[in-house]
């Protein structure tokens, strides 16, 4: 990553090393988010708040329009607005979300910017990780990859559900490609496996704001609804395939 001299000068040596290390990993990581999702509007403009890829009520009854209205319209919008407020008139203004994440990951005095920028990215990714009539099993190459990596769909399902259910507090469960090997992981809060060099294929938001109106404390039921009816395997397959092309 190119850290501009004046910005690097503002960081102490340890922060710089952490930042540079994270950046190197990020360069190694092949960003999988379809570019059109993240660069809506001018590249020099504010960070994007793209429309949902489906109607607000399209995922009901698994996720109600009321949940989507708050989650997308209030929470996601709030992360985008806070990010834009925090980067206005700074060297981060005009950069892509990935660049902002790269420059702030692991830098203690930039954690508020990282959290809001990563949450902006994570939510665009999450909306696309679901579709009406999704869930079940992937097809084609991804099906083979899931079966070989996890020893079958049932094992994948069990491991993903366990990862999502056992995340204490807020965070995400992810299916990622780690140097070509599929893995499941969970991250706390705004964490994103991109910052540690892995390629996200699919994510599930397990913050309470994602499910509490519909499921209250029954996070497991929400996870099952995602796996059975919502997971967008086409999106995951596209992410895997674009990672492989780079
Ligand atoms: Mn959320």
mmCIF file of C-alpha atoms and ligand atoms in Angstrom:
data_model
loop_
_atom_site.group_PDB
_atom_site.id
_atom_site.type_symbol
_atom_site.label_atom_id
_atom_site.label_comp_id
_atom_site.label_asym_id
_atom_site.label_seq_id
_atom_site.Cartn_x
_atom_site.Cartn_y
_atom_site.Cartn_z
ATOM 1 C CA UNK A 1 0.000 0.000 0.000
ATOM 2 C CA UNK A 2 1.151 3.488 -0.742
ATOM 3 C CA UNK A 3 1.004 5.474 2.444
ATOM 4 C CA UNK A 4 1.416 9.111 1.685
ATOM 5 C CA UNK A 5 4.334 10.599 3.549
ATOM 6 C CA UNK A 6 2.403 13.187 5.486
ATOM 7 C CA UNK A 7 -0.123 10.626 6.646
ATOM 8 C CA UNK A 8 2.532 8.091 7.613
ATOM 9 C CA UNK A 9 4.203 10.866 9.576
ATOM 10 C CA UNK A 10 1.161 11.151 11.774
ATOM 11 C CA UNK A 11 1.420 7.547 12.886
ATOM 12 C CA UNK A 12 3.917 6.241 15.365
ATOM 13 C CA UNK A 13 6.276 3.536 14.208
ATOM 14 C CA UNK A 14 4.279 0.637 15.630
ATOM 15 C CA UNK A 15 1.046 1.881 14.136
ATOM 16 C CA UNK A 16 2.794 2.326 10.828
ATOM 17 C CA UNK A 17 4.102 -1.241 10.909
ATOM 18 C CA UNK A 18 0.671 -2.583 11.816
ATOM 19 C CA UNK A 19 -0.903 -0.481 9.091
ATOM 20 C CA UNK A 20 1.675 -1.477 6.505
ATOM 21 C CA UNK A 21 1.364 -5.155 7.467
ATOM 22 C CA UNK A 22 -2.392 -5.053 7.203
ATOM 23 C CA UNK A 23 -2.058 -3.277 3.889
ATOM 24 C CA UNK A 24 0.304 -5.908 2.511
ATOM 25 C CA UNK A 25 -2.155 -8.608 3.491
ATOM 26 C CA UNK A 26 -4.942 -6.639 1.910
ATOM 27 C CA UNK A 27 -3.064 -6.342 -1.316
ATOM 28 C CA UNK A 28 -2.522 -10.095 -1.176
ATOM 29 C CA UNK A 29 -6.211 -10.573 -0.486
ATOM 30 C CA UNK A 30 -8.166 -10.480 -3.684
ATOM 31 C CA UNK A 31 -11.148 -8.293 -3.156
ATOM 32 C CA UNK A 32 -14.219 -10.173 -4.099
ATOM 33 C CA UNK A 33 -16.925 -7.557 -3.789
ATOM 34 C CA UNK A 34 -18.274 -6.867 -7.253
ATOM 35 C CA UNK A 35 -16.834 -3.485 -8.109
ATOM 36 C CA UNK A 36 -20.174 -2.136 -9.227
ATOM 37 C CA UNK A 37 -21.492 -2.526 -5.681
ATOM 38 C CA UNK A 38 -18.785 -0.456 -4.127
ATOM 39 C CA UNK A 39 -18.180 2.212 -6.659
ATOM 40 C CA UNK A 40 -21.687 3.377 -7.307
ATOM 41 C CA UNK A 41 -21.418 7.053 -8.097
ATOM 42 C CA UNK A 42 -18.267 9.013 -8.537
ATOM 43 C CA UNK A 43 -15.055 7.406 -7.320
ATOM 44 C CA UNK A 44 -14.128 10.744 -5.769
ATOM 45 C CA UNK A 45 -17.515 11.143 -4.124
ATOM 46 C CA UNK A 46 -18.782 9.948 -0.777
ATOM 47 C CA UNK A 47 -18.730 6.274 0.079
ATOM 48 C CA UNK A 48 -21.697 4.464 -1.474
ATOM 49 C CA UNK A 49 -25.064 3.596 0.007
ATOM 50 C CA UNK A 50 -26.379 1.348 -2.772
ATOM 51 C CA UNK A 51 -30.029 0.354 -2.966
ATOM 52 C CA UNK A 52 -30.993 -3.060 -1.645
ATOM 53 C CA UNK A 53 -30.704 -5.706 -4.384
ATOM 54 C CA UNK A 54 -34.387 -6.650 -3.755
ATOM 55 C CA UNK A 55 -37.515 -5.121 -2.272
ATOM 56 C CA UNK A 56 -37.595 -4.530 1.471
ATOM 57 C CA UNK A 57 -40.253 -7.214 1.916
ATOM 58 C CA UNK A 58 -38.649 -9.738 -0.461
ATOM 59 C CA UNK A 59 -37.088 -11.866 2.280
ATOM 60 C CA UNK A 60 -40.245 -12.142 4.385
ATOM 61 C CA UNK A 61 -41.225 -14.097 6.353
ATOM 62 C CA UNK A 62 -37.604 -15.096 7.105
ATOM 63 C CA UNK A 63 -36.654 -11.431 7.535
ATOM 64 C CA UNK A 64 -39.550 -8.999 7.792
ATOM 65 C CA UNK A 65 -39.784 -5.708 5.946
ATOM 66 C CA UNK A 66 -39.787 -4.031 9.362
ATOM 67 C CA UNK A 67 -36.381 -5.529 10.165
ATOM 68 C CA UNK A 68 -35.064 -4.604 6.718
ATOM 69 C CA UNK A 69 -36.417 -1.098 7.076
ATOM 70 C CA UNK A 70 -34.494 -0.545 10.305
ATOM 71 C CA UNK A 71 -31.443 -2.598 9.411
ATOM 72 C CA UNK A 72 -30.870 -1.127 5.954
ATOM 73 C CA UNK A 73 -32.601 2.218 6.345
ATOM 74 C CA UNK A 74 -31.289 3.139 9.784
ATOM 75 C CA UNK A 75 -28.293 0.986 10.750
ATOM 76 C CA UNK A 76 -26.566 0.633 7.388
ATOM 77 C CA UNK A 77 -27.359 4.223 6.438
ATOM 78 C CA UNK A 78 -25.984 5.369 9.800
ATOM 79 C CA UNK A 79 -22.627 3.629 9.214
ATOM 80 C CA UNK A 80 -22.336 5.242 5.791
ATOM 81 C CA UNK A 81 -23.213 8.703 7.084
ATOM 82 C CA UNK A 82 -20.820 8.430 10.033
ATOM 83 C CA UNK A 83 -18.016 7.265 7.757
ATOM 84 C CA UNK A 84 -18.604 10.168 5.393
ATOM 85 C CA UNK A 85 -18.719 12.613 8.320
ATOM 86 C CA UNK A 86 -15.468 11.282 9.769
ATOM 87 C CA UNK A 87 -13.501 11.267 6.513
ATOM 88 C CA UNK A 88 -14.713 14.651 5.265
ATOM 89 C CA UNK A 89 -11.768 16.959 4.600
ATOM 90 C CA UNK A 90 -9.263 14.265 5.564
ATOM 91 C CA UNK A 91 -6.871 12.288 3.392
ATOM 92 C CA UNK A 92 -9.369 9.417 3.439
ATOM 93 C CA UNK A 93 -12.029 11.408 1.596
ATOM 94 C CA UNK A 94 -12.557 10.143 -1.934
ATOM 95 C CA UNK A 95 -10.959 6.741 -1.272
ATOM 96 C CA UNK A 96 -12.830 3.479 -1.790
ATOM 97 C CA UNK A 97 -14.205 1.657 1.230
ATOM 98 C CA UNK A 98 -11.468 -0.970 0.853
ATOM 99 C CA UNK A 99 -8.783 1.689 0.865
ATOM 100 C CA UNK A 100 -10.274 3.288 3.958
ATOM 101 C CA UNK A 101 -10.411 -0.124 5.666
ATOM 102 C CA UNK A 102 -6.803 -0.824 4.652
ATOM 103 C CA UNK A 103 -5.557 2.438 6.073
ATOM 104 C CA UNK A 104 -7.424 2.164 9.366
ATOM 105 C CA UNK A 105 -7.417 -1.578 10.233
ATOM 106 C CA UNK A 106 -5.510 -2.168 13.445
ATOM 107 C CA UNK A 107 -4.682 1.514 13.928
ATOM 108 C CA UNK A 108 -5.975 2.310 17.429
ATOM 109 C CA UNK A 109 -6.806 5.981 16.909
ATOM 110 C CA UNK A 110 -8.615 5.154 13.667
ATOM 111 C CA UNK A 111 -10.866 2.453 15.106
ATOM 112 C CA UNK A 112 -14.060 4.522 14.848
ATOM 113 C CA UNK A 113 -13.447 5.131 11.150
ATOM 114 C CA UNK A 114 -12.538 1.481 10.582
ATOM 115 C CA UNK A 115 -15.665 0.295 12.394
ATOM 116 C CA UNK A 116 -18.022 2.483 10.378
ATOM 117 C CA UNK A 117 -16.280 1.891 7.038
ATOM 118 C CA UNK A 118 -16.125 -1.879 7.611
ATOM 119 C CA UNK A 119 -19.772 -1.932 8.670
ATOM 120 C CA UNK A 120 -20.644 -0.070 5.454
ATOM 121 C CA UNK A 121 -18.791 -2.747 3.452
ATOM 122 C CA UNK A 122 -20.076 -5.666 5.533
ATOM 123 C CA UNK A 123 -23.706 -4.637 5.043
ATOM 124 C CA UNK A 124 -23.478 -4.246 1.255
ATOM 125 C CA UNK A 125 -21.935 -7.705 1.275
ATOM 126 C CA UNK A 126 -24.612 -9.071 3.595
ATOM 127 C CA UNK A 127 -27.547 -7.838 1.478
ATOM 128 C CA UNK A 128 -25.967 -9.604 -1.471
ATOM 129 C CA UNK A 129 -25.312 -12.743 0.569
ATOM 130 C CA UNK A 130 -29.082 -13.283 0.613
ATOM 131 C CA UNK A 131 -31.791 -13.577 -1.999
ATOM 132 C CA UNK A 132 -35.457 -14.539 -2.025
ATOM 133 C CA UNK A 133 -35.681 -18.286 -2.574
ATOM 134 C CA UNK A 134 -32.038 -18.848 -1.667
ATOM 135 C CA UNK A 135 -30.559 -21.319 0.806
ATOM 136 C CA UNK A 136 -29.973 -25.012 0.398
ATOM 137 C CA UNK A 137 -26.868 -26.124 -1.421
ATOM 138 C CA UNK A 138 -24.662 -24.460 -4.036
ATOM 139 C CA UNK A 139 -24.207 -25.925 -7.492
ATOM 140 C CA UNK A 140 -21.297 -26.434 -9.852
ATOM 141 C CA UNK A 141 -17.738 -25.819 -8.790
ATOM 142 C CA UNK A 142 -18.680 -24.304 -5.438
ATOM 143 C CA UNK A 143 -20.630 -27.432 -4.501
ATOM 144 C CA UNK A 144 -17.493 -29.521 -5.104
ATOM 145 C CA UNK A 145 -15.377 -27.064 -3.129
ATOM 146 C CA UNK A 146 -17.773 -27.063 -0.176
ATOM 147 C CA UNK A 147 -17.990 -30.836 -0.191
ATOM 148 C CA UNK A 148 -14.240 -31.310 -0.352
ATOM 149 C CA UNK A 149 -13.469 -28.590 2.211
ATOM 150 C CA UNK A 150 -16.059 -29.595 4.808
ATOM 151 C CA UNK A 151 -16.749 -33.246 4.036
ATOM 152 C CA UNK A 152 -20.260 -32.613 2.711
ATOM 153 C CA UNK A 153 -23.028 -30.010 2.851
ATOM 154 C CA UNK A 154 -24.398 -31.229 6.169
ATOM 155 C CA UNK A 155 -21.034 -30.740 7.822
ATOM 156 C CA UNK A 156 -20.732 -27.284 6.280
ATOM 157 C CA UNK A 157 -24.174 -26.398 7.534
ATOM 158 C CA UNK A 158 -23.460 -27.605 11.048
ATOM 159 C CA UNK A 159 -20.117 -25.796 11.232
ATOM 160 C CA UNK A 160 -21.475 -22.537 9.820
ATOM 161 C CA UNK A 161 -24.466 -22.580 12.175
ATOM 162 C CA UNK A 162 -22.204 -23.314 15.127
ATOM 163 C CA UNK A 163 -19.873 -20.480 14.198
ATOM 164 C CA UNK A 164 -22.767 -18.021 13.839
ATOM 165 C CA UNK A 165 -24.478 -19.184 17.040
ATOM 166 C CA UNK A 166 -21.365 -19.135 19.202
ATOM 167 C CA UNK A 167 -20.208 -15.640 18.280
ATOM 168 C CA UNK A 168 -20.512 -13.909 21.649
ATOM 169 C CA UNK A 169 -22.166 -10.526 21.327
ATOM 170 C CA UNK A 170 -22.103 -8.892 17.906
ATOM 171 C CA UNK A 171 -20.378 -9.958 14.722
ATOM 172 C CA UNK A 172 -20.574 -12.081 11.601
ATOM 173 C CA UNK A 173 -20.158 -15.626 10.381
ATOM 174 C CA UNK A 174 -18.277 -15.896 7.090
ATOM 175 C CA UNK A 175 -17.524 -18.417 4.403
ATOM 176 C CA UNK A 176 -14.101 -17.441 3.096
ATOM 177 C CA UNK A 177 -11.467 -18.646 0.715
ATOM 178 C CA UNK A 178 -8.094 -18.802 2.430
ATOM 179 C CA UNK A 179 -5.491 -19.230 -0.318
ATOM 180 C CA UNK A 180 -7.982 -21.341 -2.244
ATOM 181 C CA UNK A 181 -9.173 -23.411 0.739
ATOM 182 C CA UNK A 182 -12.731 -22.766 1.912
ATOM 183 C CA UNK A 183 -13.092 -22.027 5.613
ATOM 184 C CA UNK A 184 -15.722 -20.815 8.055
ATOM 185 C CA UNK A 185 -14.894 -18.144 10.553
ATOM 186 C CA UNK A 186 -16.593 -15.567 12.700
ATOM 187 C CA UNK A 187 -15.470 -12.043 13.419
ATOM 188 C CA UNK A 188 -16.481 -9.775 16.298
ATOM 189 C CA UNK A 189 -18.212 -6.423 15.776
ATOM 190 C CA UNK A 190 -17.194 -4.858 12.447
ATOM 191 C CA UNK A 191 -14.357 -7.319 11.783
ATOM 192 C CA UNK A 192 -13.789 -8.453 8.214
ATOM 193 C CA UNK A 193 -11.577 -11.368 7.100
ATOM 194 C CA UNK A 194 -10.282 -9.193 4.242
ATOM 195 C CA UNK A 195 -8.068 -7.385 6.703
ATOM 196 C CA UNK A 196 -6.328 -10.670 7.460
ATOM 197 C CA UNK A 197 -5.870 -11.674 3.853
ATOM 198 C CA UNK A 198 -8.820 -13.967 3.290
ATOM 199 C CA UNK A 199 -11.456 -13.610 0.567
ATOM 200 C CA UNK A 200 -15.050 -13.341 1.814
ATOM 201 C CA UNK A 201 -17.550 -15.427 -0.163
ATOM 202 C CA UNK A 202 -20.683 -15.078 2.006
ATOM 203 C CA UNK A 203 -21.516 -13.513 5.357
ATOM 204 C CA UNK A 204 -24.266 -13.613 7.950
ATOM 205 C CA UNK A 205 -24.859 -10.646 10.249
ATOM 206 C CA UNK A 206 -25.513 -11.916 13.785
ATOM 207 C CA UNK A 207 -25.769 -8.522 15.484
ATOM 208 C CA UNK A 208 -29.036 -8.465 17.416
ATOM 209 C CA UNK A 209 -30.300 -5.645 15.178
ATOM 210 C CA UNK A 210 -30.309 -8.178 12.320
ATOM 211 C CA UNK A 211 -32.874 -10.515 13.874
ATOM 212 C CA UNK A 212 -34.293 -9.297 17.166
ATOM 213 C CA UNK A 213 -37.574 -7.868 15.826
ATOM 214 C CA UNK A 214 -38.341 -11.177 14.100
ATOM 215 C CA UNK A 215 -36.710 -13.778 16.335
ATOM 216 C CA UNK A 216 -35.991 -12.042 19.684
ATOM 217 C CA UNK A 217 -33.424 -14.269 21.435
ATOM 218 C CA UNK A 218 -33.796 -17.189 18.981
ATOM 219 C CA UNK A 219 -30.627 -16.565 17.002
ATOM 220 C CA UNK A 220 -30.468 -20.237 16.018
ATOM 221 C CA UNK A 221 -33.805 -19.986 14.197
ATOM 222 C CA UNK A 222 -32.574 -16.951 12.288
ATOM 223 C CA UNK A 223 -29.405 -18.844 11.305
ATOM 224 C CA UNK A 224 -31.493 -21.796 10.116
ATOM 225 C CA UNK A 225 -33.709 -19.474 8.047
ATOM 226 C CA UNK A 226 -30.594 -18.017 6.418
ATOM 227 C CA UNK A 227 -29.178 -21.442 5.568
ATOM 228 C CA UNK A 228 -32.494 -22.924 4.416
ATOM 229 C CA UNK A 229 -34.112 -20.012 2.577
ATOM 230 C CA UNK A 230 -31.821 -17.036 2.040
ATOM 231 C CA UNK A 231 -28.137 -17.828 1.392
ATOM 232 C CA UNK A 232 -27.202 -16.547 -2.061
ATOM 233 C CA UNK A 233 -24.907 -19.239 -3.397
ATOM 234 C CA UNK A 234 -24.692 -17.540 -6.797
ATOM 235 C CA UNK A 235 -23.105 -14.533 -5.106
ATOM 236 C CA UNK A 236 -20.648 -16.797 -3.244
ATOM 237 C CA UNK A 237 -19.787 -18.602 -6.493
ATOM 238 C CA UNK A 238 -19.140 -15.288 -8.267
ATOM 239 C CA UNK A 239 -16.882 -14.176 -5.421
ATOM 240 C CA UNK A 240 -14.949 -17.448 -5.573
ATOM 241 C CA UNK A 241 -14.623 -17.244 -9.319
ATOM 242 C CA UNK A 242 -13.497 -13.609 -9.367
ATOM 243 C CA UNK A 243 -10.974 -14.370 -6.612
ATOM 244 C CA UNK A 244 -9.616 -17.191 -8.750
ATOM 245 C CA UNK A 245 -9.233 -14.948 -11.800
ATOM 246 C CA UNK A 246 -7.080 -12.368 -10.086
HETATM 247 MN MN1 LIG B 1 -26.109 -5.265 10.746
#
